[in-house]
Amino acid sequence: MGYEFLAIEQNEGICTLTINSPRTLNALNTQVLDELGRFVDSIGSDVRVLIITGAGKAFVAGADISEMSSKNYEEGLEFGRFGAGVFRRLEQLPIPVIAAVNGYALGGGCELACACDIRIASERAQFGQPEVKLGIIPGFSGTYRLAKLIGQGRAKELIYTGRTMRADEALSVGLVNSVVPDEELLTKVNEIARMIVANAPIAVAKAKQSIAEGYDMNADEAIAFENRLFAECFSTEDQKEGMAAFLAKRLAEFKNK
Ligand code: CO8
C-alpha cells in the first residue's frame, strides 16, 4: 500500500521522509500517523540514516485539532497511545534519525522532533507545546522527552505557557543541535547523514542503543551495558576492517557485518 501524505526519497543509504500535507501545515491526523507507522515498520537494512522533514512552511503544526475536537476519554486514550506508539517505534529504530525542522514544530510536531536523534533547524523554525491553550496536554510523550532534552524547568515553562520558541532560543537550550539558513537546511542535514553513513553501521547502531537505553539506567548498569555493547563490536567484521584500514592508512570499507 502506498502513501498519500508521505513523500519518500532514498539515495545511498539516506532516506528522506517528507510529511506532505501542507494545506493543514502537515498536521498529524490518524491517516498521517498510520502512514508514518507503516513506513517506520517497513524500513529495511539498506536505510542507514533517516531524515524527516515537512513540506511547505511547517515541519508539523501538531496533531490534527479538527480530528481531536470531538474525542472523548476513550478516544483520547486510543489516539494518544496510537501516536505515542508510532513515535516510540521511530525512536527505537536501530539507525540515526535526523529531524530537519523547516518551520513550525508545534505540539505533536515538537514531540516528533524530540523522538528523533538529532534536530537541525532552519532559521524560520519555531517550537512549542501549545496544548494547554486547547485544553489538553502533550499526548505523544512530549512531557517526558522534552523534559529529558531541555530539563524540567524549561520544559515546564514551555508547556505551562504554551508559548513558541524561535530557533535561536531552541539552540540556546539544547533543543536543537544547530540552526542554519532555510535554503541550507537539507544540504546541512545531508552532510551530517553522509558522515554517519561512512561509519561502521553496527557500531553506530550500538552507540545509539547504548545512549538511549543507558540513559534510563543507574551509572553502574549503564557502564556495564556499554561495556557489553563495546565488546560485541569486536565480534564484527567491520571492527577488523575499521582498525586494519586505520593501520594501513586507507579508507575503511564497511560491510555492515
Ligand atoms: N490541526 C489541524 N489543522 C491545522 C493545525 C492543526 N494542528 N495547524 C494548522 N492547521 C490548519 C489551519 O486550520 C488552516 O486551515 P484552513 O486553511 O482550512 O483554515 C491551515 O492549517 C493553515 O493554518 P493557519 O491559517 O493557521 O496558518 P498561520 O500561518 O496563520 O498560523 C500556526 C500557523 C501558528 C502554526 C497556526 O496554524 C496554529 O497555531 N496551529 C495550531 C498549532 C497547535 O496548536 N498545535 C498543537 C496541536 S495539539 C497537539 O499537537 C497534541 C499532540 C498530542 C495529541 C495527543 C492526543 C490524545
mmCIF file of C-alpha atoms and ligand atoms in Angstrom:
data_model
loop_
_atom_site.group_PDB
_atom_site.id
_atom_site.type_symbol
_atom_site.label_atom_id
_atom_site.label_comp_id
_atom_site.label_asym_id
_atom_site.label_seq_id
_atom_site.Cartn_x
_atom_site.Cartn_y
_atom_site.Cartn_z
ATOM 1 C CA MET A 1 0.000 0.000 0.000
ATOM 2 C CA GLY A 2 1.350 3.448 -0.904
ATOM 3 C CA TYR A 3 1.316 6.701 0.996
ATOM 4 C CA GLU A 4 -0.906 9.694 0.397
ATOM 5 C CA PHE A 5 0.742 12.062 2.862
ATOM 6 C CA LEU A 6 4.365 10.918 2.855
ATOM 7 C CA ALA A 7 6.942 11.549 0.146
ATOM 8 C CA ILE A 8 9.949 9.246 0.320
ATOM 9 C CA GLU A 9 13.295 9.542 -1.411
ATOM 10 C CA GLN A 10 16.269 7.294 -0.952
ATOM 11 C CA ASN A 11 19.821 7.791 -2.072
ATOM 12 C CA GLU A 12 22.998 5.974 -0.995
ATOM 13 C CA GLY A 13 21.600 4.766 2.321
ATOM 14 C CA ILE A 14 19.978 8.091 3.203
ATOM 15 C CA CYS A 15 16.200 8.075 3.212
ATOM 16 C CA THR A 16 14.358 11.396 3.326
ATOM 17 C CA LEU A 17 10.778 11.286 4.506
ATOM 18 C CA THR A 18 8.733 14.426 3.855
ATOM 19 C CA ILE A 19 5.416 14.775 5.627
ATOM 20 C CA ASN A 20 3.391 16.174 2.808
ATOM 21 C CA SER A 21 0.104 17.658 3.850
ATOM 22 C CA PRO A 22 0.910 21.383 3.590
ATOM 23 C CA ARG A 23 -2.739 22.522 3.419
ATOM 24 C CA THR A 24 -3.055 21.766 7.136
ATOM 25 C CA LEU A 25 0.617 22.514 7.898
ATOM 26 C CA ASN A 26 1.300 18.742 7.974
ATOM 27 C CA ALA A 27 -0.995 18.228 10.969
ATOM 28 C CA LEU A 28 -0.953 14.647 12.234
ATOM 29 C CA ASN A 29 -4.312 13.006 11.718
ATOM 30 C CA THR A 30 -4.937 9.274 12.059
ATOM 31 C CA GLN A 31 -4.078 8.615 8.426
ATOM 32 C CA VAL A 32 -0.769 10.519 8.529
ATOM 33 C CA LEU A 33 0.167 8.729 11.770
ATOM 34 C CA ASP A 34 -0.842 5.389 10.293
ATOM 35 C CA GLU A 35 1.300 6.035 7.213
ATOM 36 C CA LEU A 36 4.195 7.132 9.410
ATOM 37 C CA GLY A 37 3.842 3.967 11.499
ATOM 38 C CA ARG A 38 3.696 1.725 8.428
ATOM 39 C CA PHE A 39 6.730 3.468 6.995
ATOM 40 C CA VAL A 40 8.731 3.085 10.224
ATOM 41 C CA ASP A 41 7.832 -0.613 10.403
ATOM 42 C CA SER A 42 8.909 -1.184 6.801
ATOM 43 C CA ILE A 43 12.371 0.386 6.908
ATOM 44 C CA GLY A 44 14.928 -2.093 5.599
ATOM 45 C CA SER A 45 18.617 -2.582 6.327
ATOM 46 C CA ASP A 46 19.506 -0.614 3.185
ATOM 47 C CA VAL A 47 18.497 2.576 5.030
ATOM 48 C CA ARG A 48 21.355 3.821 7.191
ATOM 49 C CA VAL A 49 20.060 7.257 8.147
ATOM 50 C CA LEU A 50 16.519 8.590 8.110
ATOM 51 C CA ILE A 51 15.810 12.299 7.637
ATOM 52 C CA ILE A 52 12.357 13.631 8.496
ATOM 53 C CA THR A 53 11.159 16.989 7.246
ATOM 54 C CA GLY A 54 7.910 18.726 6.305
ATOM 55 C CA ALA A 55 6.554 20.145 3.054
ATOM 56 C CA GLY A 56 5.841 23.872 2.890
ATOM 57 C CA LYS A 57 6.187 26.283 5.792
ATOM 58 C CA ALA A 58 5.703 23.769 8.600
ATOM 59 C CA PHE A 59 7.587 20.763 9.907
ATOM 60 C CA VAL A 60 4.423 19.588 11.644
ATOM 61 C CA ALA A 61 1.954 22.025 13.270
ATOM 62 C CA GLY A 62 0.717 19.385 15.710
ATOM 63 C CA ALA A 63 -1.907 16.719 15.948
ATOM 64 C CA ASP A 64 -4.974 17.463 13.840
ATOM 65 C CA ILE A 65 -7.158 19.676 16.014
ATOM 66 C CA SER A 66 -10.284 19.195 13.898
ATOM 67 C CA GLU A 67 -9.999 15.419 14.266
ATOM 68 C CA MET A 68 -9.365 15.639 18.025
ATOM 69 C CA SER A 69 -12.051 18.196 18.812
ATOM 70 C CA SER A 70 -14.895 15.708 19.354
ATOM 71 C CA LYS A 71 -12.943 12.942 21.085
ATOM 72 C CA ASN A 72 -13.986 11.584 24.467
ATOM 73 C CA TYR A 73 -11.820 9.960 27.166
ATOM 74 C CA GLU A 74 -11.621 6.532 25.483
ATOM 75 C CA GLU A 75 -10.887 8.036 22.085
ATOM 76 C CA GLY A 76 -8.261 10.363 23.582
ATOM 77 C CA LEU A 77 -6.626 7.351 25.215
ATOM 78 C CA GLU A 78 -6.650 5.448 21.946
ATOM 79 C CA PHE A 79 -5.349 8.354 19.818
ATOM 80 C CA GLY A 80 -2.605 9.194 22.331
ATOM 81 C CA ARG A 81 -1.492 5.551 22.521
ATOM 82 C CA PHE A 82 -1.506 5.237 18.762
ATOM 83 C CA GLY A 83 0.596 8.366 18.137
ATOM 84 C CA ALA A 84 2.934 7.728 21.066
ATOM 85 C CA GLY A 85 3.408 4.144 19.828
ATOM 86 C CA VAL A 86 4.423 5.339 16.364
ATOM 87 C CA PHE A 87 6.910 7.825 17.858
ATOM 88 C CA ARG A 88 8.335 5.164 20.176
ATOM 89 C CA ARG A 89 8.925 2.780 17.263
ATOM 90 C CA LEU A 90 10.582 5.637 15.382
ATOM 91 C CA GLU A 91 12.794 6.400 18.385
ATOM 92 C CA GLN A 92 13.774 2.741 18.668
ATOM 93 C CA LEU A 93 14.866 2.325 15.055
ATOM 94 C CA PRO A 94 18.423 0.979 15.011
ATOM 95 C CA ILE A 95 19.516 3.818 12.701
ATOM 96 C CA PRO A 96 20.003 7.530 13.428
ATOM 97 C CA VAL A 97 17.000 9.706 12.650
ATOM 98 C CA ILE A 98 17.552 13.397 11.945
ATOM 99 C CA ALA A 99 14.737 15.941 12.104
ATOM 100 C CA ALA A 100 15.255 18.682 9.530
ATOM 101 C CA VAL A 101 12.949 21.207 11.162
ATOM 102 C CA ASN A 102 11.971 23.526 8.344
ATOM 103 C CA GLY A 103 9.217 25.529 10.058
ATOM 104 C CA TYR A 104 6.544 25.185 12.750
ATOM 105 C CA ALA A 105 7.208 22.245 15.088
ATOM 106 C CA LEU A 106 4.276 22.621 17.456
ATOM 107 C CA GLY A 107 2.535 20.150 19.738
ATOM 108 C CA GLY A 108 2.849 16.720 18.127
ATOM 109 C CA GLY A 109 5.366 18.267 15.703
ATOM 110 C CA CYS A 110 7.720 19.242 18.520
ATOM 111 C CA GLU A 111 7.135 15.786 20.017
ATOM 112 C CA LEU A 112 8.020 14.177 16.687
ATOM 113 C CA ALA A 113 11.256 16.196 16.527
ATOM 114 C CA CYS A 114 12.061 15.161 20.114
ATOM 115 C CA ALA A 115 11.653 11.484 19.175
ATOM 116 C CA CYS A 116 14.454 11.896 16.612
ATOM 117 C CA ASP A 117 18.144 11.508 17.479
ATOM 118 C CA ILE A 118 19.335 14.840 16.102
ATOM 119 C CA ARG A 119 17.462 18.073 15.350
ATOM 120 C CA ILE A 120 18.745 20.607 12.853
ATOM 121 C CA ALA A 121 16.575 23.697 12.497
ATOM 122 C CA SER A 122 16.152 26.267 9.793
ATOM 123 C CA GLU A 123 16.226 29.875 10.979
ATOM 124 C CA ARG A 124 12.478 30.058 10.442
ATOM 125 C CA ALA A 125 11.698 27.024 12.643
ATOM 126 C CA GLN A 126 9.520 27.578 15.685
ATOM 127 C CA PHE A 127 8.997 25.155 18.535
ATOM 128 C CA GLY A 128 6.293 24.903 21.139
ATOM 129 C CA GLN A 129 3.852 22.745 23.077
ATOM 130 C CA PRO A 130 0.690 24.846 22.886
ATOM 131 C CA GLU A 131 -1.614 22.029 24.046
ATOM 132 C CA VAL A 132 -2.789 23.713 27.251
ATOM 133 C CA LYS A 133 -4.215 26.508 25.095
ATOM 134 C CA LEU A 134 -6.502 23.816 23.647
ATOM 135 C CA GLY A 135 -7.430 22.253 26.967
ATOM 136 C CA ILE A 136 -5.134 19.235 26.651
ATOM 137 C CA ILE A 137 -1.530 18.326 27.479
ATOM 138 C CA PRO A 138 1.169 16.962 25.161
ATOM 139 C CA GLY A 139 -0.009 13.422 24.428
ATOM 140 C CA PHE A 140 2.641 11.913 22.197
ATOM 141 C CA SER A 141 5.205 11.622 25.029
ATOM 142 C CA GLY A 142 6.175 15.304 24.920
ATOM 143 C CA THR A 143 6.129 15.851 28.683
ATOM 144 C CA TYR A 144 8.658 13.030 29.041
ATOM 145 C CA ARG A 145 11.047 13.637 26.143
ATOM 146 C CA LEU A 146 11.097 17.431 26.215
ATOM 147 C CA ALA A 147 11.929 17.451 29.936
ATOM 148 C CA LYS A 148 14.742 14.984 29.293
ATOM 149 C CA LEU A 149 16.137 17.073 26.470
ATOM 150 C CA ILE A 150 15.993 20.586 27.907
ATOM 151 C CA GLY A 151 15.460 19.943 31.627
ATOM 152 C CA GLN A 152 12.297 20.021 33.699
ATOM 153 C CA GLY A 153 12.320 23.742 34.467
ATOM 154 C CA ARG A 154 12.486 24.822 30.842
ATOM 155 C CA ALA A 155 10.061 22.132 29.679
ATOM 156 C CA LYS A 156 7.558 23.135 32.350
ATOM 157 C CA GLU A 157 7.758 26.793 31.367
ATOM 158 C CA LEU A 158 7.256 25.971 27.697
ATOM 159 C CA ILE A 159 4.390 23.553 28.354
ATOM 160 C CA TYR A 160 2.573 25.637 31.011
ATOM 161 C CA THR A 161 2.710 28.846 28.939
ATOM 162 C CA GLY A 162 2.213 27.225 25.542
ATOM 163 C CA ARG A 163 4.500 29.879 24.120
ATOM 164 C CA THR A 164 6.507 29.466 20.959
ATOM 165 C CA MET A 165 10.297 29.338 20.928
ATOM 166 C CA ARG A 166 12.278 30.557 17.953
ATOM 167 C CA ALA A 167 15.189 28.572 16.503
ATOM 168 C CA ASP A 168 17.933 30.606 18.205
ATOM 169 C CA GLU A 169 16.370 30.046 21.633
ATOM 170 C CA ALA A 170 15.872 26.346 20.825
ATOM 171 C CA LEU A 171 19.608 26.214 20.107
ATOM 172 C CA SER A 172 20.495 28.001 23.332
ATOM 173 C CA VAL A 173 18.526 25.489 25.453
ATOM 174 C CA GLY A 174 19.871 22.459 23.588
ATOM 175 C CA LEU A 175 16.615 21.521 21.903
ATOM 176 C CA VAL A 176 18.325 21.647 18.511
ATOM 177 C CA ASN A 177 21.876 20.785 17.531
ATOM 178 C CA SER A 178 22.312 23.677 15.113
ATOM 179 C CA VAL A 179 20.459 26.368 13.203
ATOM 180 C CA VAL A 180 21.106 27.092 9.544
ATOM 181 C CA PRO A 181 19.620 29.390 6.905
ATOM 182 C CA ASP A 182 16.462 27.877 5.445
ATOM 183 C CA GLU A 183 17.930 27.264 1.991
ATOM 184 C CA GLU A 184 20.873 25.352 3.526
ATOM 185 C CA LEU A 185 18.822 23.079 5.782
ATOM 186 C CA LEU A 186 18.724 19.925 3.657
ATOM 187 C CA THR A 187 22.325 20.384 2.498
ATOM 188 C CA LYS A 188 23.500 20.570 6.111
ATOM 189 C CA VAL A 189 21.375 17.618 7.200
ATOM 190 C CA ASN A 190 22.578 15.503 4.281
ATOM 191 C CA GLU A 191 26.171 16.409 5.130
ATOM 192 C CA ILE A 192 25.663 15.011 8.645
ATOM 193 C CA ALA A 193 23.864 11.960 7.236
ATOM 194 C CA ARG A 194 26.747 11.222 4.827
ATOM 195 C CA MET A 195 29.274 11.431 7.675
ATOM 196 C CA ILE A 196 27.217 8.857 9.590
ATOM 197 C CA VAL A 197 26.793 6.588 6.547
ATOM 198 C CA ALA A 198 30.592 6.496 6.114
ATOM 199 C CA ASN A 199 30.939 4.819 9.525
ATOM 200 C CA ALA A 200 30.510 1.209 10.649
ATOM 201 C CA PRO A 201 26.725 0.634 10.731
ATOM 202 C CA ILE A 202 26.710 -1.888 13.580
ATOM 203 C CA ALA A 203 28.881 0.421 15.695
ATOM 204 C CA VAL A 204 26.548 3.360 15.029
ATOM 205 C CA ALA A 205 23.526 1.220 15.971
ATOM 206 C CA LYS A 206 25.183 0.035 19.181
ATOM 207 C CA ALA A 207 26.197 3.596 20.074
ATOM 208 C CA LYS A 208 22.559 4.645 19.652
ATOM 209 C CA GLN A 209 21.356 1.731 21.774
ATOM 210 C CA SER A 210 23.925 2.429 24.476
ATOM 211 C CA ILE A 211 22.992 6.110 24.751
ATOM 212 C CA ALA A 212 19.234 5.515 24.549
ATOM 213 C CA GLU A 213 18.944 2.566 26.934
ATOM 214 C CA GLY A 214 21.830 3.578 29.195
ATOM 215 C CA TYR A 215 20.215 6.961 29.838
ATOM 216 C CA ASP A 216 17.484 5.405 31.965
ATOM 217 C CA MET A 217 19.832 3.145 33.963
ATOM 218 C CA ASN A 218 21.902 3.918 37.027
ATOM 219 C CA ALA A 219 25.617 4.574 36.474
ATOM 220 C CA ASP A 220 26.809 1.022 37.201
ATOM 221 C CA GLU A 221 24.179 -0.567 34.984
ATOM 222 C CA ALA A 222 24.791 1.917 32.163
ATOM 223 C CA ILE A 223 28.555 1.418 32.252
ATOM 224 C CA ALA A 224 28.159 -2.380 32.280
ATOM 225 C CA PHE A 225 25.665 -2.148 29.419
ATOM 226 C CA GLU A 226 28.058 -0.027 27.357
ATOM 227 C CA ASN A 227 30.847 -2.486 28.122
ATOM 228 C CA ARG A 228 28.798 -5.386 26.723
ATOM 229 C CA LEU A 229 27.922 -3.491 23.536
ATOM 230 C CA PHE A 230 31.542 -2.337 23.189
ATOM 231 C CA ALA A 231 32.722 -5.954 23.450
ATOM 232 C CA GLU A 232 30.141 -7.112 20.903
ATOM 233 C CA CYS A 233 31.708 -4.770 18.338
ATOM 234 C CA PHE A 234 34.814 -6.971 18.444
ATOM 235 C CA SER A 235 32.749 -9.837 17.023
ATOM 236 C CA THR A 236 32.056 -7.850 13.853
ATOM 237 C CA GLU A 237 33.964 -7.904 10.565
ATOM 238 C CA ASP A 238 33.628 -4.136 10.449
ATOM 239 C CA GLN A 239 35.736 -3.721 13.597
ATOM 240 C CA LYS A 240 38.519 -5.741 11.945
ATOM 241 C CA GLU A 241 38.155 -3.712 8.754
ATOM 242 C CA GLY A 242 37.995 -0.329 10.521
ATOM 243 C CA MET A 243 41.138 -0.939 12.531
ATOM 244 C CA ALA A 244 43.023 -2.623 9.654
ATOM 245 C CA ALA A 245 42.166 0.335 7.415
ATOM 246 C CA PHE A 246 43.435 2.797 10.014
ATOM 247 C CA LEU A 247 46.706 0.911 10.417
ATOM 248 C CA ALA A 248 47.145 0.611 6.630
ATOM 249 C CA LYS A 249 46.329 4.334 6.234
ATOM 250 C CA ARG A 250 43.456 3.653 3.844
ATOM 251 C CA LEU A 251 39.700 4.274 3.914
ATOM 252 C CA ALA A 252 37.643 1.559 5.562
ATOM 253 C CA GLU A 253 35.100 -0.352 3.518
ATOM 254 C CA PHE A 254 32.381 -1.386 5.923
ATOM 255 C CA LYS A 255 30.061 -4.269 5.110
ATOM 256 C CA ASN A 256 27.508 -3.996 7.929
ATOM 257 C CA LYS A 257 28.714 -7.352 9.209
HETATM 258 N N1 CO8 B 1 -4.586 20.791 13.234
HETATM 259 C C1 CO8 B 1 -5.466 20.985 12.233
HETATM 260 N N2 CO8 B 1 -5.345 21.994 11.322
HETATM 261 C C2 CO8 B 1 -4.303 22.813 11.459
HETATM 262 C C3 CO8 B 1 -3.347 22.673 12.502
HETATM 263 C C4 CO8 B 1 -3.534 21.593 13.410
HETATM 264 N N3 CO8 B 1 -2.669 21.341 14.410
HETATM 265 N N4 CO8 B 1 -2.439 23.655 12.379
HETATM 266 C C5 CO8 B 1 -2.792 24.375 11.308
HETATM 267 N N5 CO8 B 1 -3.914 23.879 10.754
HETATM 268 C C6 CO8 B 1 -4.651 24.368 9.573
HETATM 269 C C7 CO8 B 1 -5.384 25.662 9.871
HETATM 270 O O1 CO8 B 1 -6.632 25.400 10.488
HETATM 271 C C8 CO8 B 1 -5.531 26.241 8.482
HETATM 272 O O2 CO8 B 1 -6.564 25.574 7.824
HETATM 273 P P1 CO8 B 1 -7.597 26.416 6.884
HETATM 274 O O3 CO8 B 1 -6.735 26.974 5.768
HETATM 275 O O4 CO8 B 1 -8.581 25.392 6.422
HETATM 276 O O5 CO8 B 1 -8.153 27.498 7.740
HETATM 277 C C9 CO8 B 1 -4.236 25.816 7.798
HETATM 278 O O6 CO8 B 1 -3.709 24.727 8.559
HETATM 279 C C10 CO8 B 1 -3.191 26.916 7.770
HETATM 280 O O7 CO8 B 1 -3.018 27.375 9.103
HETATM 281 P P2 CO8 B 1 -3.143 28.918 9.544
HETATM 282 O O8 CO8 B 1 -4.031 29.651 8.608
HETATM 283 O O9 CO8 B 1 -3.495 28.950 10.991
HETATM 284 O O10 CO8 B 1 -1.623 29.387 9.299
HETATM 285 P P3 CO8 B 1 -0.874 30.591 10.016
HETATM 286 O O11 CO8 B 1 0.384 30.753 9.297
HETATM 287 O O12 CO8 B 1 -1.781 31.753 10.186
HETATM 288 O O13 CO8 B 1 -0.580 30.049 11.516
HETATM 289 C C11 CO8 B 1 0.172 28.406 13.106
HETATM 290 C C12 CO8 B 1 0.311 28.987 11.690
HETATM 291 C C13 CO8 B 1 0.658 29.442 14.126
HETATM 292 C C14 CO8 B 1 1.058 27.168 13.178
HETATM 293 C C15 CO8 B 1 -1.304 28.045 13.395
HETATM 294 O O14 CO8 B 1 -1.788 27.280 12.315
HETATM 295 C C16 CO8 B 1 -1.527 27.263 14.643
HETATM 296 O O15 CO8 B 1 -1.477 27.824 15.731
HETATM 297 N N6 CO8 B 1 -1.770 25.938 14.517
HETATM 298 C C17 CO8 B 1 -2.096 25.090 15.628
HETATM 299 C C18 CO8 B 1 -0.864 24.760 16.426
HETATM 300 C C19 CO8 B 1 -1.223 23.892 17.598
HETATM 301 O O16 CO8 B 1 -1.961 24.274 18.482
HETATM 302 N N7 CO8 B 1 -0.657 22.681 17.624
HETATM 303 C C20 CO8 B 1 -0.862 21.739 18.692
HETATM 304 C C21 CO8 B 1 -1.983 20.854 18.377
HETATM 305 S S1 CO8 B 1 -2.385 19.773 19.738
HETATM 306 C C22 CO8 B 1 -1.252 18.542 19.637
HETATM 307 O O17 CO8 B 1 -0.397 18.531 18.790
HETATM 308 C C23 CO8 B 1 -1.353 17.481 20.674
HETATM 309 C C24 CO8 B 1 -0.436 16.311 20.396
HETATM 310 C C25 CO8 B 1 -0.754 15.183 21.281
HETATM 311 C C26 CO8 B 1 -2.091 14.616 20.922
HETATM 312 C C27 CO8 B 1 -2.467 13.535 21.883
HETATM 313 C C28 CO8 B 1 -3.866 13.046 21.584
HETATM 314 C C29 CO8 B 1 -4.546 12.486 22.777
#
